[in-house]
Coordinates of C-alpha atoms and ligand atoms in Angstrom, one line a residue:
M1 CA -5.9 23.6 21.3
P2 CA -9.3 21.9 20.9
T3 CA -11.6 22.1 23.9
A4 CA -13.7 19.2 25.1
N5 CA -16.8 18.4 27.0
S6 CA -14.6 16.4 29.3
P7 CA -11.3 18.1 28.6
E8 CA -9.3 16.3 31.4
L9 CA -10.4 12.9 30.3
S10 CA -9.6 13.7 26.7
K11 CA -6.2 15.1 27.5
Q12 CA -5.3 12.2 29.7
E13 CA -6.4 9.8 27.1
L14 CA -4.4 11.5 24.5
A15 CA -1.4 11.8 26.7
R16 CA -1.6 8.2 27.6
R17 CA -1.7 7.2 24.0
Y18 CA 1.1 9.3 22.8
T19 CA 3.5 9.3 25.7
R20 CA 3.5 5.6 26.3
A21 CA 5.4 5.1 23.1
P22 CA 9.0 4.4 23.2
H23 CA 9.7 7.3 20.9
R24 CA 8.4 9.9 23.3
A25 CA 10.0 13.0 21.8
T26 CA 8.8 12.2 18.3
L27 CA 5.3 11.4 19.2
A28 CA 5.0 14.4 21.5
S29 CA 6.0 16.6 18.6
I30 CA 3.4 14.8 16.4
L31 CA 0.8 15.5 19.1
A32 CA 1.8 19.2 19.1
A33 CA 1.6 19.3 15.3
L34 CA -1.8 17.6 15.2
T35 CA -3.1 20.0 17.8
L36 CA -1.9 23.0 15.9
T37 CA -3.6 22.0 12.8
G38 CA -6.8 21.1 14.5
L39 CA -6.4 17.5 13.5
L40 CA -7.5 16.0 16.7
A41 CA -10.9 14.5 16.4
C42 CA -13.3 17.4 17.1
R43 CA -17.0 17.7 17.0
G44 CA -18.0 21.3 17.1
S45 CA -16.1 22.6 20.1
S46 CA -15.5 19.2 21.7
V47 CA -12.8 16.6 21.4
S48 CA -14.4 13.3 20.5
P49 CA -14.1 10.9 23.4
S50 CA -14.0 8.0 20.9
P51 CA -10.5 6.6 20.3
A52 CA -9.2 6.8 16.7
S53 CA -9.7 3.8 14.5
V54 CA -8.1 3.1 11.1
V55 CA -9.6 1.5 8.1
L56 CA -6.9 0.8 5.6
I57 CA -8.2 0.1 2.1
L58 CA -5.5 -1.4 -0.1
I59 CA -6.6 -1.6 -3.7
D60 CA -4.3 -4.1 -5.5
T61 CA -2.8 -3.0 -8.8
L62 CA -4.1 0.5 -8.7
R63 CA -1.7 2.9 -10.5
A64 CA -2.0 6.5 -9.2
D65 CA -2.3 8.2 -12.5
H66 CA -5.6 6.4 -13.4
L67 CA -7.4 8.3 -10.6
G68 CA -9.0 11.7 -11.1
S69 CA -7.3 13.1 -8.0
Y70 CA -3.9 12.2 -9.6
G71 CA -4.7 13.8 -12.9
Y72 CA -6.6 11.2 -14.9
S73 CA -9.1 12.5 -17.4
R74 CA -11.6 9.7 -17.1
P75 CA -14.2 9.6 -14.2
T76 CA -12.8 6.4 -12.7
S77 CA -12.8 7.5 -9.1
P78 CA -15.4 10.0 -7.8
T79 CA -15.4 8.6 -4.3
I80 CA -11.6 8.3 -3.9
D81 CA -11.3 11.8 -5.4
R82 CA -13.6 13.2 -2.8
L83 CA -11.6 11.5 0.0
G84 CA -8.5 13.1 -1.5
A85 CA -10.0 16.5 -1.9
E86 CA -11.2 16.6 1.7
G87 CA -8.3 14.8 3.3
I88 CA -4.6 14.5 2.9
L89 CA -3.3 13.4 -0.5
F90 CA 0.3 12.4 -1.0
S91 CA 1.0 13.1 -4.6
Q92 CA 4.4 11.3 -4.8
A93 CA 3.9 8.0 -3.0
R94 CA 5.9 5.0 -4.2
S95 CA 5.6 1.3 -3.5
V96 CA 8.6 -0.6 -2.2
A97 CA 8.2 -3.3 -4.8
P98 CA 6.5 -3.8 -8.1
W99 CA 4.3 -6.7 -6.9
T100 CA 2.1 -7.8 -4.1
N101 CA 3.9 -10.0 -1.6
P102 CA 7.1 -7.9 -0.9
A103 CA 4.9 -4.7 -0.8
I104 CA 2.6 -6.2 1.8
V105 CA 5.5 -7.7 3.8
A106 CA 6.9 -4.2 4.1
L107 CA 3.6 -2.7 5.1
F108 CA 3.1 -5.3 7.7
T109 CA 6.6 -5.3 9.2
G110 CA 7.8 -1.8 8.6
R111 CA 10.9 -3.0 6.9
R112 CA 12.0 -2.9 3.3
P113 CA 11.4 -6.2 1.4
T114 CA 15.1 -7.0 1.0
A115 CA 15.5 -6.8 4.8
V116 CA 12.8 -9.4 5.3
V117 CA 12.6 -11.8 2.3
P118 CA 15.4 -13.2 0.2
P119 CA 15.4 -12.4 -3.6
L120 CA 13.6 -15.3 -5.2
E121 CA 11.7 -15.9 -8.3
H122 CA 8.0 -16.0 -8.1
R123 CA 7.4 -19.7 -7.4
Q124 CA 9.4 -19.5 -4.2
A125 CA 8.8 -15.9 -3.3
I126 CA 5.0 -16.3 -3.2
R127 CA 5.4 -19.1 -0.7
T128 CA 7.9 -17.4 1.7
P129 CA 6.4 -16.8 5.2
L130 CA 6.7 -13.7 7.3
P131 CA 9.5 -14.0 9.8
A132 CA 8.3 -14.9 13.3
E133 CA 10.7 -12.4 15.0
L134 CA 9.2 -9.3 13.5
P135 CA 6.0 -7.9 15.0
T136 CA 3.4 -7.1 12.4
L137 CA 1.2 -4.0 12.3
A138 CA -1.8 -6.0 13.5
E139 CA 0.2 -7.6 16.3
S140 CA 1.4 -4.2 17.6
A141 CA -2.1 -2.9 17.4
R142 CA -3.7 -5.9 19.2
K143 CA -1.0 -5.7 21.9
D144 CA -2.3 -2.2 22.7
D145 CA -5.9 -3.5 22.9
V146 CA -6.9 -2.5 19.4
R147 CA -9.5 -4.8 17.7
T148 CA -8.0 -6.1 14.5
L149 CA -9.9 -7.3 11.5
A150 CA -8.7 -8.2 8.0
F151 CA -10.8 -8.8 4.9
V152 CA -8.5 -10.0 2.1
D153 CA -9.5 -10.9 -1.5
H154 CA -5.9 -11.8 -2.6
P155 CA -5.0 -15.5 -2.5
G156 CA -1.3 -14.8 -2.0
I157 CA -1.9 -12.9 1.3
S158 CA -2.4 -16.2 3.1
P159 CA -2.8 -17.1 6.8
G160 CA -0.5 -20.0 6.0
L161 CA 2.3 -17.5 5.4
G162 CA 1.7 -15.5 8.6
F163 CA -0.3 -12.7 7.1
A164 CA -3.1 -13.3 9.5
R165 CA -0.8 -12.8 12.5
G166 CA -2.3 -10.3 14.9
F167 CA -5.8 -10.2 13.4
D168 CA -8.7 -11.2 15.7
T169 CA -10.6 -11.8 12.5
F170 CA -9.1 -12.7 9.1
V171 CA -11.7 -13.2 6.3
R172 CA -10.6 -14.5 2.9
L173 CA -13.4 -12.8 0.9
F174 CA -13.2 -15.0 -2.2
S175 CA -13.4 -18.1 0.0
A176 CA -16.1 -16.8 2.3
G177 CA -18.3 -16.1 -0.6
G178 CA -17.4 -19.1 -2.7
F179 CA -16.4 -17.0 -5.6
P180 CA -14.3 -18.6 -8.4
I181 CA -11.2 -16.4 -8.6
W182 CA -10.2 -12.8 -7.8
S183 CA -11.8 -9.9 -9.6
N184 CA -15.1 -11.9 -9.4
T185 CA -15.8 -11.5 -5.7
D186 CA -19.1 -9.6 -5.7
G187 CA -18.7 -6.1 -4.3
E188 CA -22.1 -6.2 -2.6
F189 CA -21.0 -9.4 -0.8
V190 CA -17.8 -7.8 0.2
V191 CA -19.5 -4.8 1.8
D192 CA -22.2 -7.0 3.5
E193 CA -19.5 -9.4 4.8
I194 CA -17.5 -6.5 6.3
E195 CA -20.5 -4.7 7.7
R196 CA -21.7 -7.8 9.6
H197 CA -18.3 -7.8 11.5
L198 CA -18.6 -4.2 12.5
D199 CA -21.0 -4.5 15.4
G200 CA -19.5 -3.5 18.7
L201 CA -16.6 -1.6 17.2
R202 CA -18.1 1.8 17.6
D203 CA -16.6 2.3 21.1
A204 CA -13.4 0.5 20.6
R205 CA -10.2 1.4 18.7
S206 CA -10.1 -0.9 15.7
F207 CA -7.8 -1.5 12.8
L208 CA -9.5 -2.8 9.7
Y209 CA -7.4 -4.0 6.8
V210 CA -9.4 -4.3 3.6
H211 CA -7.5 -5.7 0.6
L212 CA -9.5 -5.5 -2.7
V213 CA -8.2 -6.9 -6.0
Y214 CA -10.6 -5.8 -8.7
P215 CA -8.0 -3.9 -10.9
H216 CA -5.8 -7.0 -11.0
R217 CA -5.9 -9.2 -14.0
P218 CA -8.1 -10.8 -15.2
Y219 CA -10.0 -7.6 -15.8
A220 CA -13.6 -8.7 -15.4
P221 CA -15.7 -5.6 -14.6
P222 CA -19.4 -6.6 -14.1
A223 CA -22.2 -4.9 -15.9
P224 CA -22.9 -2.1 -16.2
Y225 CA -19.3 -1.1 -15.6
D226 CA -17.9 -3.3 -18.4
G227 CA -17.9 -1.1 -21.5
M228 CA -18.4 2.2 -19.7
F229 CA -15.1 3.4 -21.1
G230 CA -15.4 1.6 -24.4
P231 CA -15.0 -2.0 -25.7
T232 CA -13.0 -4.3 -23.4
T233 CA -11.1 -7.6 -23.7
R234 CA -10.0 -10.3 -21.3
R235 CA -6.9 -10.9 -23.5
T236 CA -3.4 -9.6 -22.8
S237 CA -2.0 -8.5 -26.1
Q238 CA -0.4 -5.3 -27.2
Q239 CA -2.8 -5.2 -30.2
H240 CA -5.7 -4.9 -27.7
R241 CA -4.0 -2.4 -25.4
E242 CA -6.8 0.1 -25.6
E243 CA -9.5 -2.5 -24.7
M244 CA -7.3 -3.7 -21.8
V245 CA -7.1 -0.1 -20.5
N246 CA -10.8 0.3 -20.9
A247 CA -11.4 -2.8 -18.8
Y248 CA -8.8 -1.8 -16.2
D249 CA -10.5 1.6 -15.8
A250 CA -13.9 0.0 -15.5
E251 CA -12.6 -2.2 -12.7
I252 CA -11.3 0.9 -11.0
R253 CA -14.7 2.6 -11.4
Y254 CA -16.3 -0.5 -9.9
T255 CA -13.9 -0.5 -7.0
D256 CA -14.6 3.1 -6.4
D257 CA -18.3 2.2 -5.9
V258 CA -17.4 -0.6 -3.6
V259 CA -15.3 1.9 -1.5
S260 CA -18.4 4.2 -1.5
A261 CA -20.6 1.4 -0.3
L262 CA -18.0 0.5 2.4
L263 CA -17.9 4.1 3.6
G264 CA -21.7 3.9 3.9
A265 CA -21.4 0.7 6.0
L266 CA -18.9 2.4 8.3
A267 CA -21.2 5.4 8.7
R268 CA -24.2 3.2 9.4
K269 CA -22.2 1.5 12.2
G270 CA -21.1 4.8 13.6
L271 CA -17.5 4.2 12.7
R272 CA -16.9 7.0 10.2
D273 CA -17.0 9.7 13.0
N274 CA -13.9 8.3 14.7
S275 CA -12.1 6.4 11.9
W276 CA -9.3 7.4 9.6
V277 CA -9.8 5.9 6.2
V278 CA -6.6 5.3 4.3
V279 CA -6.7 4.4 0.6
T280 CA -3.6 3.1 -1.1
S281 CA -2.3 0.4 -3.4
D282 CA 0.6 -2.2 -3.4
H283 CA 1.8 -1.4 -6.9
G284 CA 0.5 -0.2 -10.3
E285 CA 0.1 -1.9 -13.7
G286 CA 1.9 -1.6 -17.0
F287 CA 0.4 -1.3 -20.4
W288 CA 3.5 -1.6 -22.5
E289 CA 4.8 1.9 -21.6
H290 CA 8.2 0.3 -21.4
G291 CA 7.7 -2.8 -23.4
R292 CA 5.8 -4.9 -20.8
A293 CA 2.4 -5.4 -19.4
E294 CA 1.0 -6.2 -16.0
H295 CA 3.4 -5.9 -13.0
G296 CA 6.3 -7.4 -11.1
N297 CA 8.6 -6.8 -14.1
S298 CA 10.1 -3.3 -13.9
F299 CA 10.7 -0.2 -11.7
Y300 CA 9.0 2.4 -13.9
D301 CA 6.4 4.6 -12.3
E302 CA 3.4 2.9 -13.9
L303 CA 4.3 0.1 -11.4
L304 CA 5.7 2.1 -8.5
R305 CA 3.7 5.2 -8.2
V306 CA 0.6 4.5 -6.0
P307 CA -2.2 6.6 -4.5
L308 CA -2.0 7.5 -0.9
I309 CA -4.9 9.3 0.8
L310 CA -5.6 9.8 4.5
S311 CA -9.2 10.7 5.1
P312 CA -9.7 12.0 8.7
P313 CA -12.5 11.0 11.0
A314 CA -15.8 12.7 10.0
A315 CA -15.9 14.4 13.3
A316 CA -12.5 16.0 12.9
R317 CA -11.8 19.4 11.6
I318 CA -9.0 19.3 9.2
R319 CA -7.5 21.4 6.5
P320 CA -7.3 19.5 3.3
Q321 CA -3.7 19.1 2.2
R322 CA -1.7 17.9 -0.8
I323 CA 1.8 16.8 0.2
D324 CA 4.3 16.6 -2.6
T325 CA 7.2 15.2 -0.6
P326 CA 8.1 11.7 -1.9
V327 CA 7.0 9.0 0.6
S328 CA 7.0 5.2 0.6
L329 CA 4.4 2.6 1.2
V330 CA 6.4 1.3 4.1
D331 CA 5.8 4.6 5.8
L332 CA 2.3 3.6 6.4
H333 CA 3.4 1.1 9.0
P334 CA 4.4 3.7 11.7
T335 CA 1.8 6.1 10.4
V336 CA -1.1 3.7 11.0
L337 CA 0.3 3.0 14.5
D338 CA 0.4 6.7 15.2
L339 CA -3.1 7.2 14.1
L340 CA -4.2 4.4 16.3
G341 CA -2.1 5.8 19.2
V342 CA -0.2 2.6 19.4
P343 CA 3.5 2.6 20.5
R344 CA 5.8 1.8 17.7
H345 CA 7.9 -1.3 18.1
Q346 CA 10.6 -0.4 15.6
P347 CA 12.7 -3.3 14.7
P348 CA 16.4 -3.1 15.4
G349 CA 18.7 -1.8 12.7
E350 CA 18.1 1.0 10.2
I351 CA 14.7 2.7 10.4
H352 CA 13.2 2.0 7.0
A353 CA 9.9 3.6 7.5
L354 CA 9.2 7.2 8.5
P355 CA 5.9 8.3 10.1
L356 CA 4.0 10.7 7.8
L357 CA 2.1 12.9 10.2
P358 CA 5.0 15.3 10.8
L359 CA 4.8 16.2 7.1
L360 CA 1.4 17.8 7.7
T361 CA 3.1 20.7 9.5
S362 CA 6.5 21.0 8.0
S363 CA 8.6 19.9 5.0
P364 CA 11.5 17.6 5.9
A365 CA 14.7 19.5 6.5
G366 CA 18.0 18.6 4.9
A367 CA 18.9 16.4 2.0
P368 CA 16.0 14.5 0.3
R369 CA 15.5 11.0 1.7
D370 CA 16.3 7.9 -0.4
L371 CA 13.3 5.7 -1.3
L372 CA 14.0 2.2 -2.4
S373 CA 12.0 -0.3 -4.5
Q374 CA 13.1 -3.8 -4.8
Q375 CA 12.5 -7.4 -5.8
P376 CA 10.7 -8.0 -9.1
H377 CA 9.4 -11.6 -9.2
G378 CA 10.8 -12.7 -12.5
G379 CA 13.9 -12.3 -14.5
D380 CA 16.3 -10.2 -12.5
V381 CA 15.1 -10.7 -8.9
T382 CA 17.9 -8.7 -7.5
G383 CA 17.0 -5.5 -9.4
A384 CA 16.3 -2.4 -7.4
A385 CA 15.6 1.3 -7.8
L386 CA 16.5 4.3 -5.8
L387 CA 14.5 7.6 -5.8
R388 CA 16.3 10.7 -4.5
G389 CA 14.6 14.0 -4.9
G390 CA 13.4 14.1 -8.5
W391 CA 15.9 11.5 -9.7
K392 CA 15.4 7.7 -10.1
L393 CA 18.2 5.3 -10.6
I394 CA 17.3 1.8 -11.8
R395 CA 19.8 -1.0 -11.4
R396 CA 19.2 -4.3 -13.2
S397 CA 21.2 -7.2 -14.6
E398 CA 18.5 -8.7 -16.7
R399 CA 19.5 -9.2 -20.3
G400 CA 18.1 -6.7 -22.7
H401 CA 18.1 -3.9 -20.1
P402 CA 20.7 -1.3 -19.6
P403 CA 22.3 -2.1 -16.2
L404 CA 21.9 1.4 -14.9
Q405 CA 19.2 3.8 -16.0
L406 CA 18.7 7.4 -14.7
Y407 CA 15.5 9.4 -15.1
D408 CA 14.8 13.0 -14.3
L409 CA 11.2 12.6 -13.0
A410 CA 10.6 16.3 -12.7
N411 CA 11.2 16.9 -16.4
D412 CA 10.5 13.5 -17.7
P413 CA 7.8 11.9 -15.5
R414 CA 7.0 9.2 -18.1
E415 CA 10.7 8.0 -17.9
R416 CA 11.2 8.2 -21.7
E417 CA 14.9 9.3 -21.7
N418 CA 17.6 7.4 -19.8
V419 CA 20.1 10.2 -19.0
S420 CA 22.7 8.1 -17.2
A421 CA 25.3 8.8 -19.9
E422 CA 25.0 12.6 -19.3
Q423 CA 25.2 12.3 -15.5
P424 CA 27.9 9.8 -14.7
E425 CA 28.9 11.3 -11.3
L426 CA 25.3 11.4 -10.2
V427 CA 24.8 7.8 -11.3
R428 CA 27.9 6.8 -9.3
R429 CA 26.6 8.5 -6.2
L430 CA 23.2 7.0 -6.4
E431 CA 24.5 3.6 -7.2
R432 CA 26.8 3.7 -4.2
A433 CA 23.8 4.7 -2.0
L434 CA 21.7 2.0 -3.5
L435 CA 24.3 -0.7 -2.9
R436 CA 24.9 0.4 0.7
A437 CA 21.2 0.2 1.4
L438 CA 20.9 -3.2 -0.1
A439 CA 23.9 -4.4 1.9
R440 CA 22.4 -3.2 5.1
D441 CA 19.1 -4.8 4.2
E442 CA 20.9 -8.1 3.5
A443 CA 22.7 -8.0 6.8
E444 CA 19.4 -7.4 8.6
R445 CA 17.7 -10.2 6.7
K446 CA 20.5 -12.6 7.6
S447 CA 20.0 -11.9 11.3
L448 CA 16.5 -13.4 11.0
A449 CA 15.9 -17.1 11.3
R450 CA 16.1 -19.0 8.0
R451 CA 12.7 -19.8 6.6
E452 CA 11.8 -22.3 3.9
P453 CA 9.0 -21.7 1.4
E454 CA 5.7 -23.1 2.9
D455 CA 3.3 -25.4 1.3
L456 CA 0.1 -23.6 0.5
D457 CA -3.3 -25.2 0.9
D458 CA -4.9 -26.8 -2.1
E459 CA -7.5 -24.0 -2.6
I460 CA -4.8 -21.3 -2.7
L461 CA -2.6 -23.4 -5.1
E462 CA -5.6 -23.9 -7.4
R463 CA -6.4 -20.2 -7.5
L464 CA -2.7 -19.3 -8.1
R465 CA -2.5 -21.8 -10.9
A466 CA -5.7 -20.5 -12.4
L467 CA -4.1 -17.1 -12.6
G468 CA -0.9 -18.5 -14.2
Y469 CA 1.3 -17.9 -11.2
L470 CA 2.1 -21.5 -10.6
R471 CA 2.3 -24.4 -13.0
Ligands
ZN501 ZN1 -0.7 -6.7 -5.9

């Protein structure tokens, strides 16, 4: 048990934060687990009196396997690698969707995409607002007196669709800096803009959501990053695949330096001592591994496997850990609330998201949990995938694709061989589980008020058109 300069105060504060939650038993066990592993914020022999804050850095379109800490051979990510080496790295995190909006909807609401948004093709899907009935991550945090700030460089994560709900401050970075389109927002501007909002947060619990988009197309790494991994191109063509990967990797390297500068800003403002820094992504990016490029169009791991790193407060003593249990992006919803010490307001119905902190002290008992990924934005919008243990079942009705594909991820991590014909009974079991889960999601979704796609403001429409999303 950590000791404290003011132990009673600290214990009372911690007890208040963890026992006010509706899920008292669960959170009490988390508290015990954190205590056992020395995870509570300690400085020397004292418990930090500062409340825990969370800085969630979501790097759009960042596939896990292009980071050194996830096995990549190029030096794309020295800062993120260091966070992973010193903190908690989840090696098998998957997104809930292969593109931005459904993934962020799940992160913000704690529900799977299909339980929140109807399956629509991209033109409608990107204009579908968050349902008013579901509390967002920021709303739950603010209700518990957490200061909430968002810095978002993605035009689709728009206040007009409800994504700003619960944030005291919501800055659209591209707009604040007057930059033309995403991937061009100057990193120095991003860090300066965030830093100037950090005054006064040192002694408050705060939740910062930072959504960067540099690895998203168009790949436009600035000098001197452009070319650091070889010649690059702005084109999307299979003939220029190598140049595209070079440019994508250079964008990751640039992003890593932005993250490094951001950590510097947090330290200058005294926030690194009492803030968890979480690094993740909403989905990956394809380079014709399975016949297609970019994202939104399949359920293979180049799109679904994302990094997930929890870097503890600088003042905490923590044993670095690598956790190989498969986890989902949606799990970050309750996990961030736990780190903030905010009661979880679980929506009714099935619990989609599981808090991750218990995994620090024990492996989950029993059968492996099913993880779902859903809702591509083109072609077959009702496609879905189910991950159970080391198996992945993909179910699609799009022409030109086998309707059911089964992959043995432990032995075939690149998903080269569809083994559904050799495992018919397993395919049947997984398909039944997938269909049951989708039916439950649909029932939950239908209990929400019907929402029509919103009109987006002219600036957002222009940016989305410039990127080819809308015509
Ligand atoms: Zn995205």
